[in-house]
Short mmCIF file of C-alpha atoms and ligand atoms in Angstrom, two decimals:
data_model
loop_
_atom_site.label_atom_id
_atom_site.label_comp_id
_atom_site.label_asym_id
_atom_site.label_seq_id
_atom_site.Cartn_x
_atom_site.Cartn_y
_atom_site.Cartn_z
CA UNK J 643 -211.96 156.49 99.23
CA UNK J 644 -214.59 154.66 101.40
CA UNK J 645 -212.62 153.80 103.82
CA UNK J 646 -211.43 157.46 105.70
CA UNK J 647 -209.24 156.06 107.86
CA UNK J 648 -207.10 154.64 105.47
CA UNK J 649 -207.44 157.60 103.18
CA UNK J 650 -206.37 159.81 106.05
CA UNK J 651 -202.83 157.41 106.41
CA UNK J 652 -202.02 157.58 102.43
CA UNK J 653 -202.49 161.17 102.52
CA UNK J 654 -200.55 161.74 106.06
CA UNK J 655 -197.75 159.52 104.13
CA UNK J 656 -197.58 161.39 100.99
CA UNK J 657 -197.31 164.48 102.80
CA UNK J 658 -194.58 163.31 105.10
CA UNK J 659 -192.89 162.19 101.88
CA UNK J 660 -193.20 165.76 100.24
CA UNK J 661 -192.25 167.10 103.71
CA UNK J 662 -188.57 165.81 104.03
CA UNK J 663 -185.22 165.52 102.42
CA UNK J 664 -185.09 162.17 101.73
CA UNK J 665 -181.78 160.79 101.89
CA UNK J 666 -182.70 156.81 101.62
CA UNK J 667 -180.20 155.47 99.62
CA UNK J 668 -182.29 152.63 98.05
CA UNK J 669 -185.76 154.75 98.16
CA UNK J 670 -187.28 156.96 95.09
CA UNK J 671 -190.52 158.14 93.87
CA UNK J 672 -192.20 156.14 90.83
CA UNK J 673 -194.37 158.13 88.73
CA UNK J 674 -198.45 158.71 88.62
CA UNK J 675 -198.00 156.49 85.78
CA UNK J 676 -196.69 153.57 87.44
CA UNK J 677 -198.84 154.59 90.68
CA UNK J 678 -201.79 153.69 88.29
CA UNK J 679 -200.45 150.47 87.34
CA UNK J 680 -200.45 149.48 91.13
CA UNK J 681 -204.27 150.32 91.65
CA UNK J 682 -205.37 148.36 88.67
CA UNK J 683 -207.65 145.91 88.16
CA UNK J 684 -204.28 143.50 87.49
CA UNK J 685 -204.06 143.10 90.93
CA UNK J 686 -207.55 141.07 90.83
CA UNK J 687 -205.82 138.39 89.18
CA UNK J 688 -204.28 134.87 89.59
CA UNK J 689 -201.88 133.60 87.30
CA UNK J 690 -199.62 131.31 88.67
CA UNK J 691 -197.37 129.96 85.97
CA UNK J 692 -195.97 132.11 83.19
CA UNK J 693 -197.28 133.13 80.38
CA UNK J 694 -198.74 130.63 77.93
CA UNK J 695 -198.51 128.24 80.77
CA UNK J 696 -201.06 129.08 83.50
CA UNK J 697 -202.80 127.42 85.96
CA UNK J 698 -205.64 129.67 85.67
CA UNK J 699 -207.88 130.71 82.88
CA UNK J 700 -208.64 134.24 81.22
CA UNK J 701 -205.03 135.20 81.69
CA UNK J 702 -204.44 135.97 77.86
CA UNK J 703 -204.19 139.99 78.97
CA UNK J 704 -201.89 139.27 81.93
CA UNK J 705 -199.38 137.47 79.61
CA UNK J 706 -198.95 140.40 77.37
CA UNK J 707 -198.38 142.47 80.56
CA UNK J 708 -195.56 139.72 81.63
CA UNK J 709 -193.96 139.71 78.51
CA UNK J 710 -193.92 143.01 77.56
CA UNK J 711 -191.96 143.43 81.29
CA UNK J 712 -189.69 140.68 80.23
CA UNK J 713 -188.89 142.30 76.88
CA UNK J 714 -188.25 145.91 78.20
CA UNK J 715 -185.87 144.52 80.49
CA UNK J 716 -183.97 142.89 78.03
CA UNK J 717 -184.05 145.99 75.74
CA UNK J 718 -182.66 147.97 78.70
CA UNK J 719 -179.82 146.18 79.80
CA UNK J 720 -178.51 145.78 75.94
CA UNK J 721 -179.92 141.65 76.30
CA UNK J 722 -180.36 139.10 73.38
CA UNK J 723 -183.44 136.94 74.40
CA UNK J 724 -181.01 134.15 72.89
CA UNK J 725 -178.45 134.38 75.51
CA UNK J 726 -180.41 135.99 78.77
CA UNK J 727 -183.71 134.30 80.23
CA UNK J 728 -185.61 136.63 82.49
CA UNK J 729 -188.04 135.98 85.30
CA UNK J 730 -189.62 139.18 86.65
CA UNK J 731 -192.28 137.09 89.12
CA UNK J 732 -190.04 138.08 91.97
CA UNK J 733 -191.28 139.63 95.17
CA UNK J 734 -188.49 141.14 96.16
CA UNK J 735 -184.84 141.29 96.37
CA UNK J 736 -184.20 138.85 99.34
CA UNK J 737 -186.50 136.35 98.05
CA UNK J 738 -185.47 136.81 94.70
CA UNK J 739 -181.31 135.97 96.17
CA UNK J 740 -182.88 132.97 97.91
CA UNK J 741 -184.85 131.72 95.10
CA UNK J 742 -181.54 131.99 92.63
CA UNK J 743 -179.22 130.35 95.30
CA UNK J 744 -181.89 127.68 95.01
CA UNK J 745 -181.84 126.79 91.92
CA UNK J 746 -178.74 127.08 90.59
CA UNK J 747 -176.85 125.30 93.73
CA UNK J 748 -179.24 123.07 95.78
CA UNK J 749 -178.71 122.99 98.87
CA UNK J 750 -176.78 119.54 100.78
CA UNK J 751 -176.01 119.20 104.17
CA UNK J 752 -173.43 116.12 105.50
CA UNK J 753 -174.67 113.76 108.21
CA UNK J 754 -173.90 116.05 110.99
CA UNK J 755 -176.65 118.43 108.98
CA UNK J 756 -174.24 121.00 108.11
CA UNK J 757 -174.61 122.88 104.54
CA UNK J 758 -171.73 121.63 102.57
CA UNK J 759 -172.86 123.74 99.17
CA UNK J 760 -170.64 127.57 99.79
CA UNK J 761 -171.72 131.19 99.25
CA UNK J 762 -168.95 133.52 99.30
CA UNK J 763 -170.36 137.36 99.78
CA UNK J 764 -169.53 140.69 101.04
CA UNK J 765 -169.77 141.07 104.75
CA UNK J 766 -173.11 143.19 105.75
CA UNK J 767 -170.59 145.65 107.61
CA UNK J 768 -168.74 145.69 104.46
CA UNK J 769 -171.37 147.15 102.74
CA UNK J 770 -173.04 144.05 101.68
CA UNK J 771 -176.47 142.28 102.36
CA UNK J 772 -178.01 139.86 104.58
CA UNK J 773 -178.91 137.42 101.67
CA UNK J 774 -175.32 137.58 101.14
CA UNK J 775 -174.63 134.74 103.45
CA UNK J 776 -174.83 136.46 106.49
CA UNK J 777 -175.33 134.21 109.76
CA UNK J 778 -179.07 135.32 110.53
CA UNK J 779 -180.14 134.71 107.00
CA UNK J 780 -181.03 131.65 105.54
CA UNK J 781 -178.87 132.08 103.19
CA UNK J 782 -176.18 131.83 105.96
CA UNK J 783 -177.92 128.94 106.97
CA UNK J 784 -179.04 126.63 104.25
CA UNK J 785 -175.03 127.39 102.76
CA UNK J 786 -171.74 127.66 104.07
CA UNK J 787 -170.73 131.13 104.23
CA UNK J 788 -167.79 132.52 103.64
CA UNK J 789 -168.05 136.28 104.06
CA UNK J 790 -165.32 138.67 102.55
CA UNK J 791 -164.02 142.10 104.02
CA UNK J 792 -162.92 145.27 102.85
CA UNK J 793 -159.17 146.48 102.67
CA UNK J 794 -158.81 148.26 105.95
CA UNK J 795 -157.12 151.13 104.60
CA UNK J 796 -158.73 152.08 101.30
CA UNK J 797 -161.75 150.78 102.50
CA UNK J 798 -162.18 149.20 99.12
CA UNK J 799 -162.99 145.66 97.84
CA UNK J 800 -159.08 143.93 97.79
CA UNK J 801 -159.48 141.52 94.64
CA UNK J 802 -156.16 139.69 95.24
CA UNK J 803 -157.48 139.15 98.80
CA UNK J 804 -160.55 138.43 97.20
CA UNK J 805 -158.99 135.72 94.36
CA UNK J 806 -156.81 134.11 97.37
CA UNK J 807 -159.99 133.30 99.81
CA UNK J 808 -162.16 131.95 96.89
CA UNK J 809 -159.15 129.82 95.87
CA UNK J 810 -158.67 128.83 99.33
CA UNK J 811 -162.63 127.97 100.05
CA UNK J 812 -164.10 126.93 96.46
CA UNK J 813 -167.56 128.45 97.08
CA UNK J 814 -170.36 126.99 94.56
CA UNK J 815 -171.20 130.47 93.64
CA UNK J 816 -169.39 134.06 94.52
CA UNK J 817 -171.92 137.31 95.23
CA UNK J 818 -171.22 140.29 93.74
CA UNK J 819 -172.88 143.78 95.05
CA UNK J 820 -173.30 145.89 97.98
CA UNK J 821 -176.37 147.87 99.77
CA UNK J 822 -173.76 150.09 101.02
CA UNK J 823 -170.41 150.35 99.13
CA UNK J 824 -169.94 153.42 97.22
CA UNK J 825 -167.85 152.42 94.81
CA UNK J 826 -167.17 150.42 91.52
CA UNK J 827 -166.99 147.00 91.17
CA UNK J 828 -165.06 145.64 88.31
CA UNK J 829 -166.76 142.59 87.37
CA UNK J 830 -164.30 141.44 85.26
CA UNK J 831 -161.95 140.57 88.53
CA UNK J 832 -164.74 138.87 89.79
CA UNK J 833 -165.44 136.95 86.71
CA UNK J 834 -161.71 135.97 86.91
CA UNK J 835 -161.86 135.32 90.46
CA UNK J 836 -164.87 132.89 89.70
CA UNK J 837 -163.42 131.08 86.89
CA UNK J 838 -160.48 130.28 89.04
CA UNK J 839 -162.57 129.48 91.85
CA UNK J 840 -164.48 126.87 89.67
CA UNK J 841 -167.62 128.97 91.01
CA UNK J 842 -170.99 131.02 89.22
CA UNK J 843 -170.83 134.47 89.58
CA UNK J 844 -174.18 136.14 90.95
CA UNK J 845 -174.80 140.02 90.77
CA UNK J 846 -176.81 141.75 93.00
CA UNK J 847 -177.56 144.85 91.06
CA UNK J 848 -180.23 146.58 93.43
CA UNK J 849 -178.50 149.77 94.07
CA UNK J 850 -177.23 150.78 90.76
CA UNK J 851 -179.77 148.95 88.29
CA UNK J 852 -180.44 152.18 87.29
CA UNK J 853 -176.99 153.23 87.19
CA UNK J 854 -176.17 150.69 84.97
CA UNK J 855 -179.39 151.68 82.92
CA UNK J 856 -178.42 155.00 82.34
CA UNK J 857 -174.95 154.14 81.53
CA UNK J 858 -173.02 155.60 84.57
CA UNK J 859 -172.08 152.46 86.30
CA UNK J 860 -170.05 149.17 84.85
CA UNK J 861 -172.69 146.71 83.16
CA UNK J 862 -171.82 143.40 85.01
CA UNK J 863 -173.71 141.25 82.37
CA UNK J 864 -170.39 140.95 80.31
CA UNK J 865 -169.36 138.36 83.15
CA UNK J 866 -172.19 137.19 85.26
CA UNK J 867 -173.92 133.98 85.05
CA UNK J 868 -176.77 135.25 87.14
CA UNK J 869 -178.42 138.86 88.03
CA UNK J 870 -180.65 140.01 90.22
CA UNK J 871 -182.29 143.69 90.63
CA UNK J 872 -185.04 144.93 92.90
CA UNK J 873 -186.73 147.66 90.83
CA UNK J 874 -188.24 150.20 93.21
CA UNK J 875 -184.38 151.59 93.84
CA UNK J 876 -182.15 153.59 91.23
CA UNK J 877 -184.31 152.11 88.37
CA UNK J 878 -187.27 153.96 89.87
CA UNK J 879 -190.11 151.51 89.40
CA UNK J 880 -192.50 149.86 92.21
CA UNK J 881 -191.53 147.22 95.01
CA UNK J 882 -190.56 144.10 93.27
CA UNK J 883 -187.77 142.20 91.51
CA UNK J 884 -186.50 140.74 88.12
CA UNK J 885 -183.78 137.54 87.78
CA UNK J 886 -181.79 137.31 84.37
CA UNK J 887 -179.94 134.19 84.03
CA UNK J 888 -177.50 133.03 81.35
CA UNK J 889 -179.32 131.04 78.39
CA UNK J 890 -177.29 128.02 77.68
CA UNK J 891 -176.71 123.90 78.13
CA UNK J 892 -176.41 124.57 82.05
CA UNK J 893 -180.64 125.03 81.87
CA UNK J 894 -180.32 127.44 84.24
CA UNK J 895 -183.61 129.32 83.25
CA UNK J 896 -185.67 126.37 83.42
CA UNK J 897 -184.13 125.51 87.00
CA UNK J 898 -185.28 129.34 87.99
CA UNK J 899 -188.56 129.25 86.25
CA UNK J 900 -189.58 125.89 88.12
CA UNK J 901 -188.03 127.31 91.77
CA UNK J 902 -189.89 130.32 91.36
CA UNK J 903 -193.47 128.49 90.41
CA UNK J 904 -193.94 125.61 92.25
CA UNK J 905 -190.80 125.60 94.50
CA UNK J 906 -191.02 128.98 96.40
CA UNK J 907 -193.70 131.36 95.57
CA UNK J 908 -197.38 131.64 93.94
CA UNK J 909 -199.61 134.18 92.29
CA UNK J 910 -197.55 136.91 90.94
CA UNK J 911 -198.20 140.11 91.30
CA UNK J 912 -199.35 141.46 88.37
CA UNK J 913 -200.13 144.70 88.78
CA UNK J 914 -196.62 145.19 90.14
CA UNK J 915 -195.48 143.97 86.75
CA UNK J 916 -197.32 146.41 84.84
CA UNK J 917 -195.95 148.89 87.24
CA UNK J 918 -192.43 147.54 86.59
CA UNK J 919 -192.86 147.20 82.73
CA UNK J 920 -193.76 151.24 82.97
CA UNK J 921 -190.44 151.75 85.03
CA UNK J 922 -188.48 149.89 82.72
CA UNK J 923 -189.62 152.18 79.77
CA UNK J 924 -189.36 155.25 81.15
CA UNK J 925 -185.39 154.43 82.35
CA UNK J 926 -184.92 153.68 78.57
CA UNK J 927 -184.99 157.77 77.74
CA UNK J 928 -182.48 159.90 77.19
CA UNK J 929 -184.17 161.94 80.06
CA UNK J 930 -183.29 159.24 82.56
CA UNK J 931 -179.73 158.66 81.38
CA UNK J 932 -179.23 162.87 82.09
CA UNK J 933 -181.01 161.59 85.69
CA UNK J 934 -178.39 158.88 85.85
CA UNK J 935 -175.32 161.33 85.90
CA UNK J 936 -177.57 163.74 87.64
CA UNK J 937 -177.22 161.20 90.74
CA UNK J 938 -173.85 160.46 90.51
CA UNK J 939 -173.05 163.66 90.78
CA UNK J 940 -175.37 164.70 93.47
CA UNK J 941 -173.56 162.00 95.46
CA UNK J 942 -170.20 163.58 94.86
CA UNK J 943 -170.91 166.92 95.74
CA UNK J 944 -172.80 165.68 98.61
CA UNK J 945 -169.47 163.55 99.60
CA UNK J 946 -167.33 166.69 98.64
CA UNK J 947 -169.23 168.85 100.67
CA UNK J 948 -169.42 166.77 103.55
CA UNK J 949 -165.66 166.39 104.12
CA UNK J 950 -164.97 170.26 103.28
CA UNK J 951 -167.10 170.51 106.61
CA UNK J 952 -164.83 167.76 108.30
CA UNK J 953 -166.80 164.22 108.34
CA UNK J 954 -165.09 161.55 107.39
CA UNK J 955 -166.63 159.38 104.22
CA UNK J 956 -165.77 155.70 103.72
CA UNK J 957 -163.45 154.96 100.90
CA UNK J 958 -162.69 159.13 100.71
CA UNK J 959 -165.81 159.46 98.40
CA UNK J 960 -168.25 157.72 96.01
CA UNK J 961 -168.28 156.13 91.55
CA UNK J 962 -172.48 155.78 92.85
CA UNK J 963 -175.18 157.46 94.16
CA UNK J 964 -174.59 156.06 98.08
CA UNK J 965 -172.32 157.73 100.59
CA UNK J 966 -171.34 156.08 103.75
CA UNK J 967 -170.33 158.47 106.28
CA UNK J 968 -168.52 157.75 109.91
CA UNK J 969 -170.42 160.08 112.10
CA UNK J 970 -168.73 158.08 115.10
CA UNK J 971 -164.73 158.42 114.13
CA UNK J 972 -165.59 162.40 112.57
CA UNK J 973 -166.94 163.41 115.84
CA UNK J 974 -168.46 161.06 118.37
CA UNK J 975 -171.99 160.78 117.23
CA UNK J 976 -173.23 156.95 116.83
CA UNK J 977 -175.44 156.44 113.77
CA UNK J 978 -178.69 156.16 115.85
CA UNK J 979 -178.04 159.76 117.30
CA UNK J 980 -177.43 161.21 113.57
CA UNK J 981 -179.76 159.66 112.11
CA UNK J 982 -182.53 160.99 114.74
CA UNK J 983 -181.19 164.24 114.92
CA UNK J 984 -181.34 164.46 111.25
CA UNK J 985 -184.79 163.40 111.40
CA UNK J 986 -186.17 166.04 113.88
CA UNK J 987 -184.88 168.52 111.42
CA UNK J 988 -186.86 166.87 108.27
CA UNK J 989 -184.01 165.17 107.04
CA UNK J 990 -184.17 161.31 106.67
CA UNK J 991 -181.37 159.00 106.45
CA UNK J 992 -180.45 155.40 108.04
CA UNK J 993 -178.15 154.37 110.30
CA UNK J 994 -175.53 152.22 109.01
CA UNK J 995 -172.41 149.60 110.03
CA UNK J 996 -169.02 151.07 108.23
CA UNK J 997 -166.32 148.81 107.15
CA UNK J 998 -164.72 147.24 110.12
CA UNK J 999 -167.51 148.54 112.81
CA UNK J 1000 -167.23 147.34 116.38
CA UNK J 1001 -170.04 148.91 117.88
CA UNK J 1002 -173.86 147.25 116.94
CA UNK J 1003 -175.94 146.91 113.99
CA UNK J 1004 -178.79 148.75 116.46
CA UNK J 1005 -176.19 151.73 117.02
CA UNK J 1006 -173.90 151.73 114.29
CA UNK J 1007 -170.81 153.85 113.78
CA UNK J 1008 -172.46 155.22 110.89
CA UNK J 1009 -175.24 156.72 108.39
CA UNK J 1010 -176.03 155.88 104.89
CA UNK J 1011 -176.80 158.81 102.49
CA UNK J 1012 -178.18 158.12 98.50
CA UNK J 1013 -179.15 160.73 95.61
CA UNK J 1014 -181.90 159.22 93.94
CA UNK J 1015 -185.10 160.00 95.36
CA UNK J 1016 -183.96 163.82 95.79
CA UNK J 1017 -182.77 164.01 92.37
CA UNK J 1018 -185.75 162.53 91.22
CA UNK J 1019 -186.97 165.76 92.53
CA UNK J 1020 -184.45 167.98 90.49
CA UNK J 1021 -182.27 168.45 92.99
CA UNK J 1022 -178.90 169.40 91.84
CA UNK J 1023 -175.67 170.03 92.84
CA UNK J 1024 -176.21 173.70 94.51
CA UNK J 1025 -178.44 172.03 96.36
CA UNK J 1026 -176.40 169.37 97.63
CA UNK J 1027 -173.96 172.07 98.89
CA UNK J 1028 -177.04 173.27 101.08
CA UNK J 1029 -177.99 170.40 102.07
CA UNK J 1030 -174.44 169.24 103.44
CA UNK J 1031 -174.57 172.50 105.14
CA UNK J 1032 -177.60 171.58 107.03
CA UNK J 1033 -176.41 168.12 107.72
CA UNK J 1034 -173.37 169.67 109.60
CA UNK J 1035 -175.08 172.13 111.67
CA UNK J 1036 -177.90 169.93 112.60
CA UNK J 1037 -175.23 167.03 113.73
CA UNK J 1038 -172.88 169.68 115.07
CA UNK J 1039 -176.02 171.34 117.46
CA UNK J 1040 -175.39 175.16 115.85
N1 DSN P 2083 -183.21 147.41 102.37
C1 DSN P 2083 -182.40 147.58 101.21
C2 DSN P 2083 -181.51 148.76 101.35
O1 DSN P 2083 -181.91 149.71 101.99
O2 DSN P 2083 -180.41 148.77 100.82
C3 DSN P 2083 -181.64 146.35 100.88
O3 DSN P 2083 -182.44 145.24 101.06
#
């Protein structure tokens, strides 16, 4: 590289990376493949449209690159092209949320300018996101949001709770998915939920695309009417994200398409596309469905091991690869102070809210630990014994 001083910062940054434990539960390492993909000449490129319908000329290469990432996503998740439209021109997964809250319900406001059109998601210190409606997004400010809780005791999503708030409210379109809740959903309540509701059901698969992928997590495409997944996460690809929206009279892909290009964004990003259409292969292996399980149960040893030693773990355990763990109620230590302490030691984790949390998002109660980039390593469950070892001695002071 020309340029030493950026050299010198990749190569500080990639040995950093091989350096630590990295607990990040939405982080993981793509392969030199997909690498590759990211410094090609795609990323010369403009092609704002989609392919066959550009703005630009001498994109016929870049739309076999989009389309062959459209049609390995479909293969993956099991997808008839007849029933599931996919747009994979999505930066990433909060834009991609506020792009497909966009389209599919408009926003109105009345004449006091308040949103009258209602998203009803999980609470951020439920384990949900901020594109979930919470007040700081836009999405809590373009729409009404009506945010949903855990159960207090199990720490678990409450579907009659759930079914009774939806009823109550009517929200235009119910979120489904977490950042940081370990366990199942069953998509099939929340289908229910929304058909009573007379509202769409969106998915926010980011976490456990690859999950889902590999066959180790419920497939919510059974029920939804819309899906989103970032693709740098479980399904191990580079930083971007894919919509899937049901095919049918509502026109929902055509409302997507023409949000995406003109209404929010402009050139895509194509050598991100490659990169994802090289993801999106190599998840469809039998290798990464062993990698799947692999990280499922990594996560439950790690959880196991972790409350042998006496720390207490939200909802008693994990279905996932994330485990939320209440450093504050186990012994006194705030999330901020674990998660530095773990850092000094080479371990790297993030702070996190836990269901109910009074103290601040800054200095949470909690941290958030995930399986996927250190399995992606071949780490395996031995090692997750060690490493819950270490945890507790570095937290504890020993
Ligand atoms: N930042 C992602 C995560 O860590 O879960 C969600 O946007």
């Amino acid at each position: 590289m020309q340029d030493k001083q950026v050299e010198k910062l990749i190569k500080d940054e990639a040995k950093r990376q091989k350096s630590v434990i990295n607990l990040i539960a939405s982080e993981n390492y793509v392969s030199k493949d997909i690498l590759q993909a990211l410094g090609s000449e795609l990323t010369n490129k403009y092609a704002e449209g989609y392919p066959g319908r550009r703005y630009y000329g001498g994109n016929t290469i870049i739309d076999k690159v989009e389309n062959l990432a459209i049609s390995r996503a479909l293969k993956l998740f099991k997808l008839k092209p007849e029933d599931w439209h996919v747009n994979v021109q999505l930066l990433s997964g909060s834009p991609a949320n506020f792009a497909l809250y966009s389209a599919l319900v408009s926003p109105e406001f009345d004449k006091e300018g308040k949103p009258t059109k209602k998203i009803m998601g999980m609470k951020l210190t439920s384990g949900g996101h901020l594109t979930h409606g919470h007040p700081l997004s836009i999405t809590g400010k373009l729409w009404k949001s009506i945010q949903f809780e855990l159960d207090p005791v199990t720490q678990m999503i409450d579907y009659e709770k759930l079914k009774a708030l939806a009823v109550a409210e009517k929200p235009d379109i119910i979120v489904a998915g977490f950042t940081a809740y370990p366990r199942f959903v069953d998509f099939k309540k929340f289908r229910e939920i929304a058909d009573v509701s007379d509202s769409l059901l969106h998915v926010d698969m980011s976490h456990f695309a690859g999950l889902v992928a590999g066959g180790v997590y419920p497939s919510p495409f059974p029920y939804a009417d819309s899906v989103m997944t970032t693709t740098h996460k479980s399904l191990r690809g580079p930083r971007q994200a894919i919509l899937f929206v049901k095919k049918d009279e509502r026109g929902f892909d055509k409302k997507l398409d023409k949000m995406v290009i003109p209404g929010l964004f402009g050139g895509p990003h194509e050598n991100n596309i490659a990169g994802v259409a090289i993801a999106l292969k190599e998840d469809d292996t039998p290798a990464f469905k062993k990698y799947a399980k692999q990280v499922v149960k990594n996560a439950q040893t790690l959880a196991k091991g972790l409350q042998k030693l006496g720390w207490k773990i939200i909802s008693g355990g994990t279905d996932s690869h994330l485990i939320l763990m209440d450093t504050f109620s186990s012994k006194g230590i705030s999330g901020k102070e674990a998660s530095e302490k773990l850092e000094k030691a080479g371990i790297i984790v993030n702070m996190n809210t836990v269901p109910g949390d009074t103290r601040s998002v800054m200095d949470p109660s909690g941290i958030r630990l995930g399986t996927c980039a250190e399995t992606t390593r071949g780490k395996k469950e031995k090692d997750m014994l060690k490493i819950a070892q270490k945890i507790d001695k570095i937290l504890k002071g020993k």
